[in-house]
Coordinates of C-alpha atoms in Angstrom, one line a residue:
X167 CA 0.0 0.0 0.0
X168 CA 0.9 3.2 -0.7
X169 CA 2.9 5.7 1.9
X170 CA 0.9 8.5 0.2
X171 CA -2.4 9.0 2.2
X172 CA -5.0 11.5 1.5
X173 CA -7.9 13.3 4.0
X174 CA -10.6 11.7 1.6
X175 CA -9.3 8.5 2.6
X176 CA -8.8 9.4 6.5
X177 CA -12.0 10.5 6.3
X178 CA -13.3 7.4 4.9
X179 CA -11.5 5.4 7.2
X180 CA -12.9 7.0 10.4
X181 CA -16.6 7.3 9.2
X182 CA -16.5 3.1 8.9
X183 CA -14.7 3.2 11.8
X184 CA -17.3 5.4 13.6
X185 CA -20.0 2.8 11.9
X186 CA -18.8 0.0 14.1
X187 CA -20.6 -0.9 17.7
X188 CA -19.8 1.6 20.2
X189 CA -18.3 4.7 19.3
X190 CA -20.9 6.9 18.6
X191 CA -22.3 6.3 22.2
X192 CA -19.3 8.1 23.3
X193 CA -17.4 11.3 22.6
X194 CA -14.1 11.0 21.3
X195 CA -11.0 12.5 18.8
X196 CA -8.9 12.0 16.4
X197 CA -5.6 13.9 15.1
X198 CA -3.6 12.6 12.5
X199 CA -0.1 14.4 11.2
X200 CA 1.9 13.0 8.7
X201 CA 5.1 14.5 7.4
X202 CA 4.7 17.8 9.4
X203 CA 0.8 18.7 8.2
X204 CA -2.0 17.7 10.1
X205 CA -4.0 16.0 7.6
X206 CA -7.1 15.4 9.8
X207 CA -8.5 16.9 13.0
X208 CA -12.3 15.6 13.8
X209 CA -14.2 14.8 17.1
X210 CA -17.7 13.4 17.7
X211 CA -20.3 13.2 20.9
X212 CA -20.8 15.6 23.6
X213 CA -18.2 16.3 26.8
X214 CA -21.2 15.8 29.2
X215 CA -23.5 13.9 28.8
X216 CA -25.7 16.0 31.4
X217 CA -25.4 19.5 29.4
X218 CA -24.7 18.1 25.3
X219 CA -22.5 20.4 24.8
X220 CA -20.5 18.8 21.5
X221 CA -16.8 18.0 22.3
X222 CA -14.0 20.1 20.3
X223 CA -10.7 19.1 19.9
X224 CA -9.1 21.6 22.5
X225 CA -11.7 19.8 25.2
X226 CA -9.1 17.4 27.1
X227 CA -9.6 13.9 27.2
X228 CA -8.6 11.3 29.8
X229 CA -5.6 9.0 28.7
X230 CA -5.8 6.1 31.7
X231 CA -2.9 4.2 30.9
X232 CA -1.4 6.5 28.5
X233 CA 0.4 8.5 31.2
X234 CA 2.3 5.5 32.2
X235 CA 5.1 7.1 29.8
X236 CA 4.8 10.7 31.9
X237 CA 5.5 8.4 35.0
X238 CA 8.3 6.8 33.4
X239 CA 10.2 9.8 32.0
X240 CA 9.7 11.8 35.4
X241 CA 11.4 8.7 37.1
X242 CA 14.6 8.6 33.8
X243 CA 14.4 12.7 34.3
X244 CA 15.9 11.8 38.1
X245 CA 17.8 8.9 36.9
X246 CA 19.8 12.2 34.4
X247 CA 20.3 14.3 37.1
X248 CA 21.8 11.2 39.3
X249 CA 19.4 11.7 42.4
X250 CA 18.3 8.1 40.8
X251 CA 19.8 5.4 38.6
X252 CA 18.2 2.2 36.6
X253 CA 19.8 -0.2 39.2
X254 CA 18.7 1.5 42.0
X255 CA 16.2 -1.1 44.0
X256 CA 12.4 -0.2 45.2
X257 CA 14.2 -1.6 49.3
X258 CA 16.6 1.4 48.7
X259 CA 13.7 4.0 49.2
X260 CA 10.9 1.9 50.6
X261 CA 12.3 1.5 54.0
X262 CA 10.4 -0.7 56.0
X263 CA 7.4 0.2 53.5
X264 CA 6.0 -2.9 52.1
X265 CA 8.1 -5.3 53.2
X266 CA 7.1 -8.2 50.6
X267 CA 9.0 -6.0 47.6
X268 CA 11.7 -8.2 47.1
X269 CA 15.1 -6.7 47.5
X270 CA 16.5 -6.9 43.9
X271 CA 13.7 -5.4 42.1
X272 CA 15.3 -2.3 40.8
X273 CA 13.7 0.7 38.7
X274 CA 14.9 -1.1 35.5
X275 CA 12.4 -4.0 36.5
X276 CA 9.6 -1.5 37.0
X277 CA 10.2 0.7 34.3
X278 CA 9.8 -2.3 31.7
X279 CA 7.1 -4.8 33.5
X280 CA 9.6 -7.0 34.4
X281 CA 9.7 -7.0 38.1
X282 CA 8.0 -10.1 38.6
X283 CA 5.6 -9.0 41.1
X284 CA 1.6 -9.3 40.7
X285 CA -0.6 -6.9 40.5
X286 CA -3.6 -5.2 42.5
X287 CA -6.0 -4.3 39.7
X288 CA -7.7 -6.4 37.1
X289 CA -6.9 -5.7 33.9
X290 CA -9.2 -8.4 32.5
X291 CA -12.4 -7.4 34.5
X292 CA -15.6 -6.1 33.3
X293 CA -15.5 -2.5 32.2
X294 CA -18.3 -1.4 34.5
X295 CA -16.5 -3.2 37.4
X296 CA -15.3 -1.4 40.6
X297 CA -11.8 -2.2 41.2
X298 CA -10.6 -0.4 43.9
X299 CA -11.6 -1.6 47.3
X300 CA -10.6 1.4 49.1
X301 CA -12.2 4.9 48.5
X302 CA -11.4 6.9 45.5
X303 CA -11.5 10.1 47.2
X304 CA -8.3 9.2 49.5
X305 CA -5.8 8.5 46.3
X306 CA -4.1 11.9 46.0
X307 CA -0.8 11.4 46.7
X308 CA 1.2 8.2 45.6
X309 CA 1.8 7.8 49.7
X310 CA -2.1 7.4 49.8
X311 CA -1.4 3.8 47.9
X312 CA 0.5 2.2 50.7
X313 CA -2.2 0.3 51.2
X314 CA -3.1 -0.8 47.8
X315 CA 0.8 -2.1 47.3
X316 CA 0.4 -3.8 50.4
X317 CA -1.2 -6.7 48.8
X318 CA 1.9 -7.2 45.8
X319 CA 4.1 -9.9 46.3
X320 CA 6.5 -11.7 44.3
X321 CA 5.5 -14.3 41.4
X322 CA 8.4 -14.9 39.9
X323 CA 12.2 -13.1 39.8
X324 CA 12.7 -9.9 38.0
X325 CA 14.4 -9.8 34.3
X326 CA 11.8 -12.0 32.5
X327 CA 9.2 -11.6 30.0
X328 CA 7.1 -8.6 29.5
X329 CA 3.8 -9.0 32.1
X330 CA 2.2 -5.5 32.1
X331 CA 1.5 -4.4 35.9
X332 CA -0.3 -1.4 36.8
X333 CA 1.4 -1.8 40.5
X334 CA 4.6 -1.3 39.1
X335 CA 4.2 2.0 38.1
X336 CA 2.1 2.8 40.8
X337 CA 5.5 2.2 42.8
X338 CA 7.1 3.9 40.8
X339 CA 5.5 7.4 41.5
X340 CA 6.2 7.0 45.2
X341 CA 9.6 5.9 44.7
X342 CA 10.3 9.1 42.6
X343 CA 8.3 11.4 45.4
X344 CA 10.4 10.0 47.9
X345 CA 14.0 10.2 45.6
X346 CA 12.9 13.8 44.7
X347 CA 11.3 15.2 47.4
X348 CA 8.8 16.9 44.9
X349 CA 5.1 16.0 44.9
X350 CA 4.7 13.1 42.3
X351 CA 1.8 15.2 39.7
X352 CA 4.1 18.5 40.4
X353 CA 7.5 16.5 39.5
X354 CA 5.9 15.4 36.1
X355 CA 4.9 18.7 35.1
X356 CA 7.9 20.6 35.7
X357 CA 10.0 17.8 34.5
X358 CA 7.7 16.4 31.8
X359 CA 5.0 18.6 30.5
X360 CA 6.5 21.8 31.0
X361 CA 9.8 21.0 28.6
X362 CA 7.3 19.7 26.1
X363 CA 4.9 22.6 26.0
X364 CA 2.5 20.9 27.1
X365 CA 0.1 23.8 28.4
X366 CA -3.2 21.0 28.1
X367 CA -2.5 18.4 29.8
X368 CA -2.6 17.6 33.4
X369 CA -4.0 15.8 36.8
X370 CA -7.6 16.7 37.2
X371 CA -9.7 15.8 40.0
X372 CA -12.7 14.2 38.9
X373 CA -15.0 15.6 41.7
X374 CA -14.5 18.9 40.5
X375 CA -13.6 18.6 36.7
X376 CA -13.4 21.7 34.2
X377 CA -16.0 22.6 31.7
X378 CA -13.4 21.5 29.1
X379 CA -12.4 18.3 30.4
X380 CA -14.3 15.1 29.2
X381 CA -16.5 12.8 31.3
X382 CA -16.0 9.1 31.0
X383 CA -19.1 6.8 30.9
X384 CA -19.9 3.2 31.5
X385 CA -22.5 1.5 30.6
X386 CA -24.4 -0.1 33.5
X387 CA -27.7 -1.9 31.9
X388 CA -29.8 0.3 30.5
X389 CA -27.6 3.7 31.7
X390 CA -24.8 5.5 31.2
X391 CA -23.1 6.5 34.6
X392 CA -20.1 8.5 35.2
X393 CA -16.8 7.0 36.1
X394 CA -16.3 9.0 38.9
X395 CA -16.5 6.0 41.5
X396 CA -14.3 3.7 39.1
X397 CA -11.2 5.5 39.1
X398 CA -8.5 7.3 41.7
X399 CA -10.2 11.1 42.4
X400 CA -6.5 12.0 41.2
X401 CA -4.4 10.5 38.8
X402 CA -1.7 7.9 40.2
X403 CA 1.3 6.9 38.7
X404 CA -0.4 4.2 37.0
X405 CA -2.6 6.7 34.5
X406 CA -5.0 9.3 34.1
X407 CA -3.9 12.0 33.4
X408 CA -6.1 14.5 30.7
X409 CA -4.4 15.8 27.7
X410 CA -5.5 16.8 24.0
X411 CA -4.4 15.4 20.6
X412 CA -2.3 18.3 19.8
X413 CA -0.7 18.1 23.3
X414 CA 0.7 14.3 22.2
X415 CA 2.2 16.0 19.0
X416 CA 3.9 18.3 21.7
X417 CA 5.1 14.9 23.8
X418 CA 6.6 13.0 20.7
X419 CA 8.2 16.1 19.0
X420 CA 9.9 16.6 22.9
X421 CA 10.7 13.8 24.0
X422 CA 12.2 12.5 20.6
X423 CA 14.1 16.2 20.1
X424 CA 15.4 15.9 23.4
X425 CA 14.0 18.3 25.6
X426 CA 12.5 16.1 28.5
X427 CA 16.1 13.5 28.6
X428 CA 19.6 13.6 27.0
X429 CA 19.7 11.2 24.0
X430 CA 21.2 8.8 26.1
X431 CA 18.0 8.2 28.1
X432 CA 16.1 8.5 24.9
X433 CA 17.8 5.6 23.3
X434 CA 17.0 3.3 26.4
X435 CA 13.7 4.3 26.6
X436 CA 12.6 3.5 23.5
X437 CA 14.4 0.6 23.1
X438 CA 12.7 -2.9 23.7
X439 CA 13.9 -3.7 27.2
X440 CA 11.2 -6.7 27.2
X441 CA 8.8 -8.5 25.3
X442 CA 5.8 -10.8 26.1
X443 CA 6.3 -14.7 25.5
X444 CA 5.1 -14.9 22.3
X445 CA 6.8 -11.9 21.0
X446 CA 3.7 -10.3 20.1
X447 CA 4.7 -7.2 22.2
X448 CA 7.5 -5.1 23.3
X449 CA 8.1 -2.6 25.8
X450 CA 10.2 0.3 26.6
X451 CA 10.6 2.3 29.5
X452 CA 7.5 3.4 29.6
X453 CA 6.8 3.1 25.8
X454 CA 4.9 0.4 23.5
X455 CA 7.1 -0.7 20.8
X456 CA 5.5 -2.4 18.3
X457 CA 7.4 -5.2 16.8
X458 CA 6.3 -5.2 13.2
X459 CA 6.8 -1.4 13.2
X460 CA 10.2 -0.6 13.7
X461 CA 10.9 2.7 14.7
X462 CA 7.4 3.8 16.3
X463 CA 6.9 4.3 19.7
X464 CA 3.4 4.1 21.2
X465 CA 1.5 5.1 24.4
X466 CA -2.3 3.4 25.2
X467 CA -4.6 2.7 27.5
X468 CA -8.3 1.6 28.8
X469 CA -10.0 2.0 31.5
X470 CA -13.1 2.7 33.1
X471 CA -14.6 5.3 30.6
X472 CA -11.3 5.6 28.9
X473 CA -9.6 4.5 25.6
X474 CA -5.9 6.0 24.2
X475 CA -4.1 5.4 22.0
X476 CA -1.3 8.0 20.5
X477 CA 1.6 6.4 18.0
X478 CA 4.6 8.2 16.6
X479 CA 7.0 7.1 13.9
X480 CA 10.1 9.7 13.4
X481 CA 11.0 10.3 9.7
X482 CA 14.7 8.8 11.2
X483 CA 12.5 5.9 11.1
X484 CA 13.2 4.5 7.4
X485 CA 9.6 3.2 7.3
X486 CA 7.7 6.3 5.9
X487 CA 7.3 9.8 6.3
X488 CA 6.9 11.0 9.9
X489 CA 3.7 10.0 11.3
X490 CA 1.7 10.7 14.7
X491 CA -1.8 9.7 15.5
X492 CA -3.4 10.1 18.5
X493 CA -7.0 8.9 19.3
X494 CA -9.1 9.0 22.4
X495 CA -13.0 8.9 23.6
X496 CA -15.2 8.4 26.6
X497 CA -15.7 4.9 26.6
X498 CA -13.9 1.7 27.1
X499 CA -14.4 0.6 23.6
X500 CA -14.6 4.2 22.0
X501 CA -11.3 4.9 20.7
X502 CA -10.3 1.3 19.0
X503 CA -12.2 1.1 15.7
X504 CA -10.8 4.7 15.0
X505 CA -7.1 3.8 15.9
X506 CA -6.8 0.3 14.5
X507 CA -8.4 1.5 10.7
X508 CA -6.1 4.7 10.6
X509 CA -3.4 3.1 12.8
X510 CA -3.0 0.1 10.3
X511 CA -3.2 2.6 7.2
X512 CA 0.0 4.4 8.0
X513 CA 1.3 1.7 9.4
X514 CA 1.7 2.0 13.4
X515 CA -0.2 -0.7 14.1
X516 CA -1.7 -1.1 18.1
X517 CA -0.2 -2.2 21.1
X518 CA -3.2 -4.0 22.2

């Protein structure tokens, strides 16, 4: 197939997309650049359900799992400036903190799902389900998890295959609180979002939201209820965070050009550090990399009333003209159709 891609065709992608089950009960975006121009821009459904107003694409969205990656780089912005390194261990900061963390898991092992410890929230549950058995309203501050981790334990040594755990990075936004000194959420925007210019994104409380932020919906039977009682009032170091599409083009251009880590720490972050037992997947530092698609780097996630997914593929690449797509809506389900039709036209494939 041809590299050459045209907004007729983007737009006929996305409106079959949009045709499958699901997306048009939600709100949700997509952004698609390639080669510098932003060939397509276009958003669909309402930011609140309650009031109809019709989302815009400068409305931010919620990323769950996406801002994994802003956790990550925080933790590699501490590991430049030497207050951390990649061997340091979880014991080294924990204390007598959760005392099942097994002394040789280092931030290496976190960084790249590899620590071989389980996790505390179920990935594979129902999307309506309520997986937190301890109030939302008390996860502020990555200290406010104690708890939560108190239920990890070991399943099998660190350094093996890639087995994605939320816990792990949950971990690691207390670990870099503690290294740094700096509130978690404040560390990642001064050293994360602010280098990147990244004036939309942010952690939002979901109890007291802004008009231009998006609400997330699960179905439950016949109605559509907020997420507010799925999810962490404030985002942990597991996900959450809000952003927009044009934000992501801000993250990519950064963090590739060099203004969130040296080059260095860009190399070993978006090099595979692990992949799943079939091979079907490969991970970072805190970045998808998609084996069959050298070169692009990916961030995703689902949740409760949240789907992301945002792909980038540097010109530097070999594989194409420089490419980012970033796609997001309100539901579980909402985003996929959208990302896998336009995703698998320029070739960025999914993570997931």
């Amino acid at each position: 197939m041809s590299d050459v891609v045209s907004v007729t065709e983007l737009d006929a992608l996305v409106d079959e997309a949009l045709e499958q089950d699901g997306p048009r009960e939600a709100a949700g975006v997509v952004r698609v650049r390639v080669g510098g121009e932003v060939l397509l821009e276009r958003v669909w459904g309402v930011v609140d359900r309650r009031w109809g107003r019709p989302l815009t694409p400068d409305d931010r969205m919620p990323m769950a799992s996406g801002s994994k990656g802003f956790t990550a780089l925080a933790v590699l912005a501490l590991v430049a400036d030497g207050t951390l390194s990649l061997t340091t261990t979880a014991r080294d900061l924990l204390g007598d903190d959760l005392p099942a963390i097994p002394d040789d898991v280092t931030l290496e092992h976190l960084l790249s799902h590899t620590s071989g410890l389980s996790d505390v929230i179920d990935d594979d549950a129902d999307e309506d389900a309520y997986l937190l058995d301890v109030p939302v309203h008390t996860l502020v501050s990555p200290e406010d998890y104690l708890p939560v981790l108190g239920r990890v334990v070991r399943e099998r040594a660190p350094g093996g295959p890639l087995e994605y755990r939320n816990a792990a990075f949950v971990l690691l936004s207390l670990l870099a609180q503690r290294a740094s000194g700096v509130p978690f959420h404040d560390l990642v925007r001064r050293r994360v979002l602010r280098p990147a210019g990244m004036t939309r994104t942010d952690f939002l409380r979901s109890d007291e939201l802004p008009p231009d932020a998006a609400i997330g919906y699960v179905r439950v039977g016949d109605a559509w209820r907020s997420h507010v009682l799925h999810l962490p009032v404030v985002a942990g170091g597991d996900g959450g965070a809000y952003t927009t599409a044009a934000d992501m083009e801000r993250f990519w251009d950064a963090l590739l050009g060099g203004r969130i880590l040296p080059p260095d720490l860009v190399v070993q972050a978006t090099t595979a550090h692990a992949t799943t037992d079939d091979g079907a997947y490969a991970y970072g530092l805190g970045v998808w990399l998609p084996p069959e698609a050298p070169g692009v780097v990916q961030l995703e996630g689902e949740d409760a009333g949240v789907s992301f997914w945002s792909a980038h593929r540097p010109e530097s690449a070999g594989a194409g003209p420089e490419a980012t797509v970033t796609v997001a809506g309100t539901t579980a389900r909402a985003a996929w159709p959208v990302a896998r039709a336009v995703g698998d036209r320029l070739r960025l494939t999914t993570a997931g």
